[in-house]
Amino acid sequence: MKEYASVNKEMLAELEAVLGAEYVLTAADKLEQYKTDEETDPRMFHLPEAVVLPGSSEEVAAVVKLCNKYNVPVTVRGGGTSLADGAIPVCGGIVLLMERMNRILEMDTTAMYMVVEAGVRTIDIQKRANEAGFLYAGDPCSAESCQIGGNLATNAGGNKAVRYGVTRNQVYSLEVVTPTGEIVEVGARLKKCSTGYCMEQLIMGSEGTLGIITKATLKLQPLPPYRFDLLAVFDDPVKALDVVPKIMQAGLNPTSIEYMDNSYVRSTADYIEFKGAPHYEDGIYVIITVETFTEDELDLKMEKLDELCEAAGAIDVLEADDRIWSMRRNCQESVRLISLVSLTDDVVVPVDKIAETIKYIMQVGEKYPFPVKINAHIGDGNLHIVLCKCDLTDEEWEKNVAAFHNEVYSYAYSQGGRLAGEHGIGAKKLAYMEAYTPAGELELMRKIKLAWDPQLILNPGKIFNA
Ligand SMILES: Cc1cc2nc3c(=O)[nH]c(=O)nc-3n(C[C@H](O)[C@H](O)[C@H](O)COP(=O)(O)OP(=O)(O)OC[C@H]3O[C@@H](n4cnc5c(N)ncnc54)[C@H](O)[C@@H]3O)c2cc1C
């Protein structure tokens, strides 16, 4: 493991000279705020030595140059909603906050694009696009608190991925500060391009290890005016999951297909205090959204969807109103009602393997001493498995979590899956990344990291051991 220097007085003085003293924080209570992200296990927390708030790409570049000069690591933080310990400064050093870089710089509705700074909240981008009659199709459930820079760095998915793809599909180009402190533009506002390496795609999903994203040019889509959200309730997970390929094969082009097991139906209904949630006791929810440009098309698709769900064995088919979506959006928070410490997983498998994978996990889960909860973006093969520590000791928890993960990850890889579909690897899954990634692929990643960041300054201790 590489040794880093501590932040010293000279470095702090240089940071203050670049940013202004009010944007360099070292007070204990401030540092305390940035020792974790969404991580709930205190053993994973790590205090930074200083927190900085640059206001421009030039200031970000100057901070990175100083980190290289003083051999101090820097961890970028967007909204701090990482579920993979991505924003925790696991090697100490500096946490760099993007929150001052929060401007929407340009919106062109003729050419359908938007230019934003990386610290803009995702929901503000969505709202601005909607107000103009357009859609920004990136839609993680955390949109109210995460930033677009964090979405780009993790290649976030979300509720519209079935139809529109994930964050990397919404981007034309990026402005990035490299690990050595240069400001570069990567990508271009083109429909097609085969002009050298696709650098913007390499940076997206690199979790702040290959560059600090400072600006992005995002694609806009026309906003479909007609929408219907359907809730199909099942009493058997196999039937619930078997409906997915039928919807896709029927060409209904849904925007989302989401799954909540019964334990989530209960915990989210309790969490949002929704008395009378449909089939609270035994229902398994599949929420399907269809959006269209004409009313007739919507009617036809809804009729077909209703037919497919009933034929698949749904015990009830209803309209999914805002309360049902609120349940879905609050899956993560509702876990706190059951356990203060929990672990959220993010396995992804080919879409046609998701039913078998969920069945396997439910079966395996029965052997373990913790509750296992499952929600999933089933339309894109992405499962969120949540394990609740409840009153297990640290030792019992660690031993059982490791055994459970090894069973589940081995199975997922045997089905052609991967460790993370949207949350990234962060520090949380680094050991598993090393264990499960094919050696040749991991070696290529290491070579890229070392070539771009020879001093290993950017977000060390994340994804793999460089
Ligand atoms: C309730 C809840 C629901 C969620 N739902 C979803 C979901 O539906 N889909 C999904 O994909 N994720 C989801 N997440 C996870 C999380 O919101 C995403 O990973 C999100 O993209 C993180 O964005 P952030 O701004 O909070 O980034 P942070 O948590 O601050 O950082 C995440 C990673 O990105 C890096 N980073 C941040 N900003 C930059 C930047 N400007 N340049 C370079 N690197 C940067 C950080 O160093 C870190 O490695 C959810 C989380 C919660 C708590």
XYZ file of C-alpha atoms and ligand atoms in Angstrom:
519
model
C 0.000 0.000 0.000
C 1.335 3.409 -0.951
C 2.253 5.810 1.878
C 0.842 9.318 1.747
C 1.925 12.475 3.540
C -0.360 14.297 5.976
C -1.874 17.661 5.150
C 0.610 20.131 6.652
C 0.558 23.872 7.378
C 2.322 24.782 4.126
C -0.226 22.875 2.090
C -3.142 24.448 3.966
C -1.672 27.908 3.351
C -1.378 27.165 -0.375
C -4.944 25.799 -0.500
C -6.221 28.924 1.230
C -4.319 31.122 -1.195
C -6.028 29.368 -4.136
C -9.563 28.970 -2.747
C -9.913 31.589 -0.020
C -9.748 30.624 3.663
C -13.528 30.160 3.990
C -13.399 27.313 1.470
C -10.756 25.281 3.297
C -12.283 23.538 6.307
C -10.322 21.876 9.086
C -12.572 22.289 12.151
C -13.252 18.917 13.813
C -17.045 19.208 13.485
C -16.732 19.882 9.738
C -14.365 16.952 9.162
C -16.765 14.739 11.121
C -19.512 15.423 8.529
C -17.455 13.849 5.752
C -16.211 10.657 7.402
C -18.953 8.618 5.748
C -21.487 8.680 2.931
C -24.539 6.359 3.102
C -22.357 3.807 4.912
C -23.912 2.888 8.249
C -21.154 0.691 9.692
C -18.862 2.909 11.821
C -15.938 0.559 11.200
C -15.833 1.855 7.622
C -15.807 5.553 8.551
C -12.650 7.599 7.931
C -12.030 11.248 8.759
C -10.523 13.543 6.146
C -7.738 15.907 7.218
C -9.217 18.857 5.330
C -12.301 19.580 3.237
C -12.132 21.993 0.299
C -14.848 23.676 -1.776
C -13.534 24.868 -5.134
C -15.727 27.208 -7.167
C -14.350 26.600 -10.673
C -12.582 24.020 -12.825
C -9.371 26.053 -12.477
C -9.604 25.843 -8.690
C -10.253 22.083 -8.858
C -7.138 21.751 -11.048
C -5.073 23.840 -8.623
C -6.156 21.638 -5.675
C -5.208 18.483 -7.586
C -1.784 19.946 -8.443
C -1.197 20.735 -4.770
C -2.208 17.195 -3.807
C 0.400 15.866 -6.247
C 2.998 18.309 -4.928
C 2.414 17.324 -1.281
C 1.648 13.615 -1.931
C -1.796 13.888 -0.319
C -4.781 11.874 -1.618
C -8.017 13.584 -2.661
C -11.510 12.104 -2.677
C -14.214 13.923 -4.649
C -17.618 14.090 -3.033
C -20.867 14.902 -4.809
C -24.089 14.389 -2.870
C -22.500 11.715 -0.638
C -25.242 9.183 -1.444
C -22.807 6.431 -2.433
C -23.868 2.965 -1.328
C -20.371 1.588 -2.024
C -18.280 3.724 0.388
C -17.218 5.645 -2.724
C -17.084 9.082 -1.099
C -15.284 7.963 2.092
C -11.671 9.174 2.188
C -10.331 5.741 3.114
C -6.682 6.894 2.885
C -7.316 10.216 4.650
C -6.168 13.416 2.944
C -8.580 15.851 1.366
C -12.276 15.637 0.570
C -13.168 17.894 -2.352
C -16.802 19.028 -2.399
C -18.416 19.925 -5.723
C -21.389 21.763 -4.247
C -20.294 25.295 -5.247
C -20.144 24.222 -8.907
C -23.904 23.972 -9.213
C -24.913 25.996 -12.271
C -26.892 24.923 -15.312
C -24.847 26.769 -17.914
C -26.835 26.281 -21.111
C -29.955 24.616 -22.434
C -30.620 24.288 -26.150
C -34.059 22.856 -26.899
C -33.529 22.937 -30.670
C -30.414 20.787 -30.579
C -31.709 19.082 -27.401
C -28.772 19.315 -25.009
C -27.891 20.909 -21.706
C -24.488 21.963 -20.305
C -24.156 21.686 -16.534
C -21.533 21.956 -13.837
C -20.880 18.692 -12.021
C -22.261 19.842 -8.667
C -25.843 20.368 -9.899
C -28.375 18.144 -8.148
C -29.842 15.584 -10.522
C -33.397 16.620 -9.677
C -32.666 20.216 -10.688
C -31.534 19.009 -14.113
C -34.655 16.866 -14.450
C -36.908 19.764 -13.417
C -35.271 22.281 -15.752
C -35.631 19.877 -18.687
C -39.283 19.121 -17.800
C -40.169 22.806 -17.526
C -39.077 23.227 -21.139
C -41.062 20.154 -22.242
C -38.025 17.844 -22.395
C -36.646 14.941 -20.450
C -33.247 14.291 -18.929
C -33.529 10.510 -18.732
C -31.020 9.762 -15.942
C -33.213 8.978 -12.929
C -31.619 7.407 -9.846
C -33.969 7.072 -6.844
C -31.597 9.420 -4.985
C -32.161 12.248 -7.522
C -33.149 14.733 -4.801
C -29.808 14.465 -3.030
C -27.203 13.212 -5.502
C -25.307 15.319 -8.027
C -24.867 14.781 -11.732
C -21.071 14.463 -11.193
C -21.662 11.539 -8.825
C -24.070 9.959 -11.332
C -21.492 10.264 -14.092
C -18.691 8.947 -11.891
C -20.711 5.873 -10.894
C -22.597 5.483 -14.180
C -25.788 5.562 -12.142
C -28.845 3.672 -13.298
C -32.336 4.162 -11.993
C -35.958 4.019 -12.885
C -35.863 4.886 -16.577
C -32.976 2.637 -17.606
C -35.133 0.013 -19.331
C -36.157 2.473 -22.019
C -33.404 5.096 -22.035
C -30.311 3.340 -20.704
C -28.087 4.430 -17.808
C -26.202 7.687 -17.165
C -23.474 6.941 -19.704
C -26.142 6.856 -22.427
C -27.241 10.422 -21.631
C -23.914 12.146 -22.267
C -22.227 13.857 -25.213
C -19.068 15.150 -23.576
C -17.320 15.981 -20.320
C -14.867 18.474 -18.943
C -12.487 16.693 -16.602
C -9.590 17.607 -14.339
C -7.028 14.844 -14.743
C -5.242 13.230 -11.777
C -2.225 15.454 -12.507
C -4.300 18.636 -12.604
C -4.889 19.403 -16.307
C -8.324 20.510 -17.542
C -9.372 18.506 -20.606
C -12.492 18.167 -22.768
C -13.423 14.628 -23.775
C -16.173 13.603 -26.173
C -18.173 15.851 -28.505
C -21.790 16.795 -29.239
C -22.109 14.276 -32.044
C -24.620 11.578 -32.861
C -21.815 9.329 -34.029
C -18.064 9.455 -33.669
C -15.211 7.048 -34.368
C -12.326 9.385 -33.818
C -9.907 7.702 -31.448
C -10.546 6.293 -27.986
C -13.878 7.013 -26.318
C -12.422 8.797 -23.303
C -15.657 10.124 -21.843
C -17.006 6.580 -21.611
C -13.862 5.447 -19.794
C -14.185 8.237 -17.246
C -17.859 7.516 -16.637
C -18.040 4.717 -14.088
C -14.439 5.262 -12.928
C -15.711 6.461 -9.518
C -13.463 9.490 -9.224
C -10.268 7.489 -9.765
C -9.385 8.714 -13.287
C -10.516 12.324 -13.205
C -12.692 14.898 -11.498
C -15.671 15.673 -13.706
C -16.328 19.408 -13.668
C -18.834 19.893 -16.522
C -21.039 17.738 -18.721
C -22.994 18.162 -21.934
C -26.107 16.050 -21.492
C -28.619 14.758 -24.027
C -32.258 15.745 -23.748
C -35.163 13.642 -24.984
C -38.654 14.702 -26.027
C -40.953 14.363 -23.007
C -43.748 11.855 -23.706
C -47.017 13.562 -22.708
C -48.942 10.383 -21.818
C -48.007 8.074 -18.981
C -49.497 5.230 -17.037
C -48.056 3.486 -13.979
C -49.378 0.030 -13.340
C -49.023 -2.055 -10.210
C -49.255 -5.796 -10.735
C -49.421 -7.666 -7.422
C -48.302 -11.291 -7.250
C -48.239 -13.828 -4.448
C -45.462 -15.864 -6.033
C -42.068 -14.371 -6.957
C -41.625 -16.798 -9.839
C -44.796 -15.566 -11.521
C -43.860 -11.951 -10.792
C -40.517 -12.358 -12.504
C -41.775 -14.381 -15.443
C -43.873 -11.431 -16.623
C -40.755 -9.405 -17.578
C -39.698 -11.217 -20.784
C -43.334 -11.256 -21.911
C -43.571 -7.456 -21.600
C -40.312 -6.992 -23.493
C -41.238 -9.461 -26.231
C -44.596 -7.733 -26.745
C -42.721 -4.568 -27.800
C -44.371 -2.416 -25.118
C -41.120 -0.475 -24.579
C -41.769 0.295 -20.898
C -39.858 3.072 -19.160
C -39.437 1.037 -15.989
C -40.142 -2.376 -14.521
C -39.487 -2.447 -10.786
C -39.786 -5.256 -8.246
C -40.325 -5.181 -4.477
C -40.519 -8.321 -2.367
C -43.133 -8.511 0.387
C -40.726 -7.498 3.146
C -40.135 -4.243 1.220
C -43.861 -3.765 0.638
C -44.306 -3.839 4.402
C -41.275 -1.792 5.435
C -41.839 0.962 2.863
C -45.575 1.207 3.615
C -44.690 1.526 7.318
C -41.928 4.028 6.584
C -44.127 6.392 4.549
C -47.106 5.644 6.826
C -49.288 4.415 3.970
C -52.136 2.687 5.745
C -54.008 0.403 3.387
C -51.133 -0.305 0.985
C -52.528 -2.932 -1.408
C -51.847 -6.528 -0.330
C -49.619 -5.377 2.540
C -49.629 -8.840 4.135
C -48.520 -11.004 1.236
C -48.162 -8.989 -1.976
C -45.093 -8.869 -4.188
C -45.088 -5.707 -6.321
C -44.143 -5.255 -9.942
C -44.461 -1.593 -10.984
C -44.501 -0.919 -14.702
C -44.431 2.506 -16.342
C -45.395 3.075 -19.953
C -45.058 6.471 -21.634
C -46.296 7.411 -25.101
C -46.763 10.333 -27.456
C -50.450 9.647 -28.210
C -53.396 8.694 -26.024
C -54.437 5.868 -28.366
C -51.025 4.251 -28.152
C -51.177 4.450 -24.357
C -54.622 2.819 -24.268
C -53.504 -0.014 -26.516
C -50.361 -0.660 -24.509
C -52.195 -0.598 -21.170
C -54.753 -3.076 -22.409
C -52.013 -5.438 -23.547
C -50.075 -4.984 -20.306
C -53.117 -5.738 -18.199
C -53.710 -8.902 -20.241
C -50.087 -10.037 -19.847
C -50.040 -9.494 -16.080
C -53.301 -11.364 -15.558
C -52.153 -14.228 -17.782
C -48.918 -14.383 -15.747
C -50.958 -14.920 -12.558
C -51.179 -11.449 -10.995
C -53.643 -11.480 -8.095
C -54.433 -7.812 -8.663
C -53.682 -5.200 -11.317
C -54.106 -1.572 -10.242
C -52.978 1.915 -11.083
C -49.712 2.692 -9.279
C -50.284 6.153 -7.842
C -47.670 8.424 -6.222
C -47.835 6.492 -2.962
C -46.698 3.297 -4.688
C -43.779 5.142 -6.303
C -42.996 6.737 -2.964
C -42.786 3.218 -1.483
C -40.387 2.220 -4.254
C -38.243 5.325 -3.804
C -38.032 4.792 -0.057
C -36.833 1.185 -0.136
C -33.354 2.184 1.047
C -34.539 4.453 3.878
C -37.170 1.991 5.093
C -34.474 -0.510 6.043
C -33.635 1.711 9.034
C -36.929 0.662 10.620
C -35.530 -2.857 10.833
C -31.832 -2.348 11.452
C -29.546 0.646 11.935
C -26.703 -1.215 10.233
C -27.399 -2.801 6.884
C -25.609 -3.687 3.670
C -26.991 -2.918 0.225
C -25.848 -5.011 -2.683
C -26.143 -4.309 -6.360
C -25.571 -7.505 -8.316
C -26.435 -7.473 -12.022
C -27.147 -10.479 -14.250
C -28.360 -10.834 -17.842
C -32.059 -9.906 -17.888
C -33.098 -13.448 -18.821
C -31.318 -14.786 -15.691
C -32.930 -12.514 -13.121
C -35.785 -14.845 -12.154
C -33.443 -17.763 -11.436
C -31.035 -15.460 -9.591
C -33.715 -14.085 -7.276
C -34.979 -17.603 -6.606
C -31.435 -18.721 -5.796
C -30.825 -15.781 -3.440
C -34.093 -16.368 -1.587
C -33.139 -20.006 -1.107
C -29.578 -19.236 0.015
C -30.804 -16.437 2.289
C -32.785 -18.886 4.407
C -29.547 -20.372 5.772
C -28.350 -17.069 7.210
C -29.185 -15.391 10.528
C -30.116 -12.012 9.022
C -33.191 -10.802 7.125
C -32.556 -10.628 3.359
C -34.651 -8.076 1.472
C -34.810 -7.787 -2.317
C -35.888 -4.982 -4.598
C -34.819 -4.844 -8.199
C -34.781 -2.924 -11.425
C -35.951 -6.209 -12.975
C -36.262 -4.742 -16.451
C -32.478 -4.347 -16.525
C -31.315 -7.366 -14.534
C -30.191 -5.332 -11.533
C -30.868 -6.606 -8.028
C -30.592 -4.797 -4.726
C -30.128 -7.303 -1.946
C -30.198 -5.769 1.505
C -28.857 -7.603 4.538
C -29.877 -6.305 7.981
C -27.459 -6.674 10.884
C -30.183 -6.287 13.539
C -28.635 -7.521 16.811
C -25.879 -9.761 15.446
C -22.415 -9.197 16.906
C -19.768 -7.672 14.613
C -18.088 -11.067 14.377
C -21.248 -12.987 13.454
C -22.232 -10.296 10.975
C -18.865 -10.240 9.188
C -18.528 -14.007 8.982
C -22.035 -14.531 7.658
C -21.992 -11.594 5.246
C -18.734 -12.859 3.701
C -20.134 -16.378 3.302
C -23.413 -15.080 1.850
C -21.606 -12.785 -0.583
C -19.310 -15.529 -1.796
C -22.282 -17.767 -2.546
C -24.238 -15.023 -4.290
C -21.327 -13.551 -6.271
C -20.123 -16.981 -7.436
C -23.636 -17.716 -8.629
C -23.999 -14.325 -10.342
C -20.687 -14.763 -12.201
C -21.698 -18.301 -13.224
C -24.768 -16.699 -14.865
C -22.650 -14.089 -16.693
C -23.303 -11.375 -14.098
C -21.128 -8.798 -12.345
C -20.691 -7.362 -8.835
C -22.348 -4.004 -9.416
C -24.979 -2.789 -11.852
C -25.161 0.851 -10.801
C -23.687 1.655 -7.369
C -20.089 0.915 -8.294
C -17.394 -0.934 -6.365
C -16.057 1.840 -4.120
C -14.105 0.626 -1.103
C -16.871 -1.752 -0.110
C -16.386 -4.374 -2.810
C -12.691 -3.860 -3.568
C -11.671 -7.292 -2.264
C -14.437 -8.980 -4.260
C -13.438 -7.023 -7.373
C -9.911 -8.407 -6.999
C -11.232 -11.917 -6.450
C -13.870 -12.095 -9.190
C -12.569 -9.956 -12.083
C -10.761 -11.905 -14.808
C -6.999 -11.323 -14.332
C -6.431 -9.830 -17.801
C -9.215 -7.288 -17.376
C -8.022 -6.228 -13.919
C -4.468 -5.821 -15.171
C -5.654 -3.500 -17.974
C -7.522 -1.389 -15.421
C -4.395 -1.163 -13.230
C -2.254 -0.071 -16.201
C -4.744 2.658 -17.106
C -4.892 3.921 -13.521
C -1.092 4.027 -13.205
C -0.646 5.751 -16.572
C -3.190 8.461 -15.713
C -2.452 8.847 -12.013
C 1.184 7.881 -11.432
C 1.142 9.179 -7.833
C -2.199 7.462 -7.058
C -3.637 10.746 -5.834
C -7.259 10.428 -6.920
C -9.601 8.467 -4.677
C -7.155 5.719 -3.616
C -8.490 2.552 -2.003
C -11.405 2.377 -4.449
C -12.408 -0.232 -7.077
C -9.121 -2.247 -6.958
C -5.641 -2.075 -5.453
C -3.664 0.028 -7.881
C -31.967 6.376 -1.269
C -30.953 6.059 -2.325
C -31.394 5.640 -3.562
C -30.452 5.354 -4.566
N -30.910 4.957 -5.792
C -30.034 4.740 -6.785
C -30.495 4.368 -8.080
O -31.693 4.239 -8.326
N -29.563 4.161 -9.039
C -28.219 4.314 -8.794
O -27.410 4.137 -9.703
N -27.767 4.647 -7.567
C -28.624 4.872 -6.570
N -28.160 5.229 -5.331
C -26.715 5.357 -5.103
C -26.156 6.786 -5.341
O -27.186 7.740 -5.202
C -25.509 6.896 -6.720
O -24.342 6.104 -6.746
C -25.169 8.328 -7.132
O -24.783 8.333 -8.492
C -24.074 8.959 -6.296
O -24.066 10.351 -6.555
P -23.503 11.386 -5.466
O -23.511 12.735 -6.073
O -24.193 11.238 -4.190
O -21.987 10.892 -5.371
P -21.111 10.575 -4.086
O -21.779 9.579 -3.226
O -20.675 11.832 -3.459
O -19.847 9.894 -4.796
C -19.960 8.664 -5.462
C -18.648 8.389 -6.214
O -18.503 9.315 -7.284
C -17.308 10.076 -7.131
N -17.638 11.435 -7.568
C -18.624 12.250 -7.123
N -18.637 13.393 -7.821
C -17.636 13.307 -8.731
C -17.131 14.171 -9.738
N -17.647 15.372 -9.961
N -16.068 13.741 -10.491
C -15.518 12.526 -10.276
N -15.937 11.685 -9.324
C -16.992 12.065 -8.581
C -16.938 9.951 -5.661
O -15.548 10.110 -5.469
C -17.400 8.559 -5.360
O -16.446 7.611 -5.771
C -29.061 5.486 -4.305
C -28.635 5.916 -3.040
C -29.559 6.194 -2.063
C -29.060 6.654 -0.735
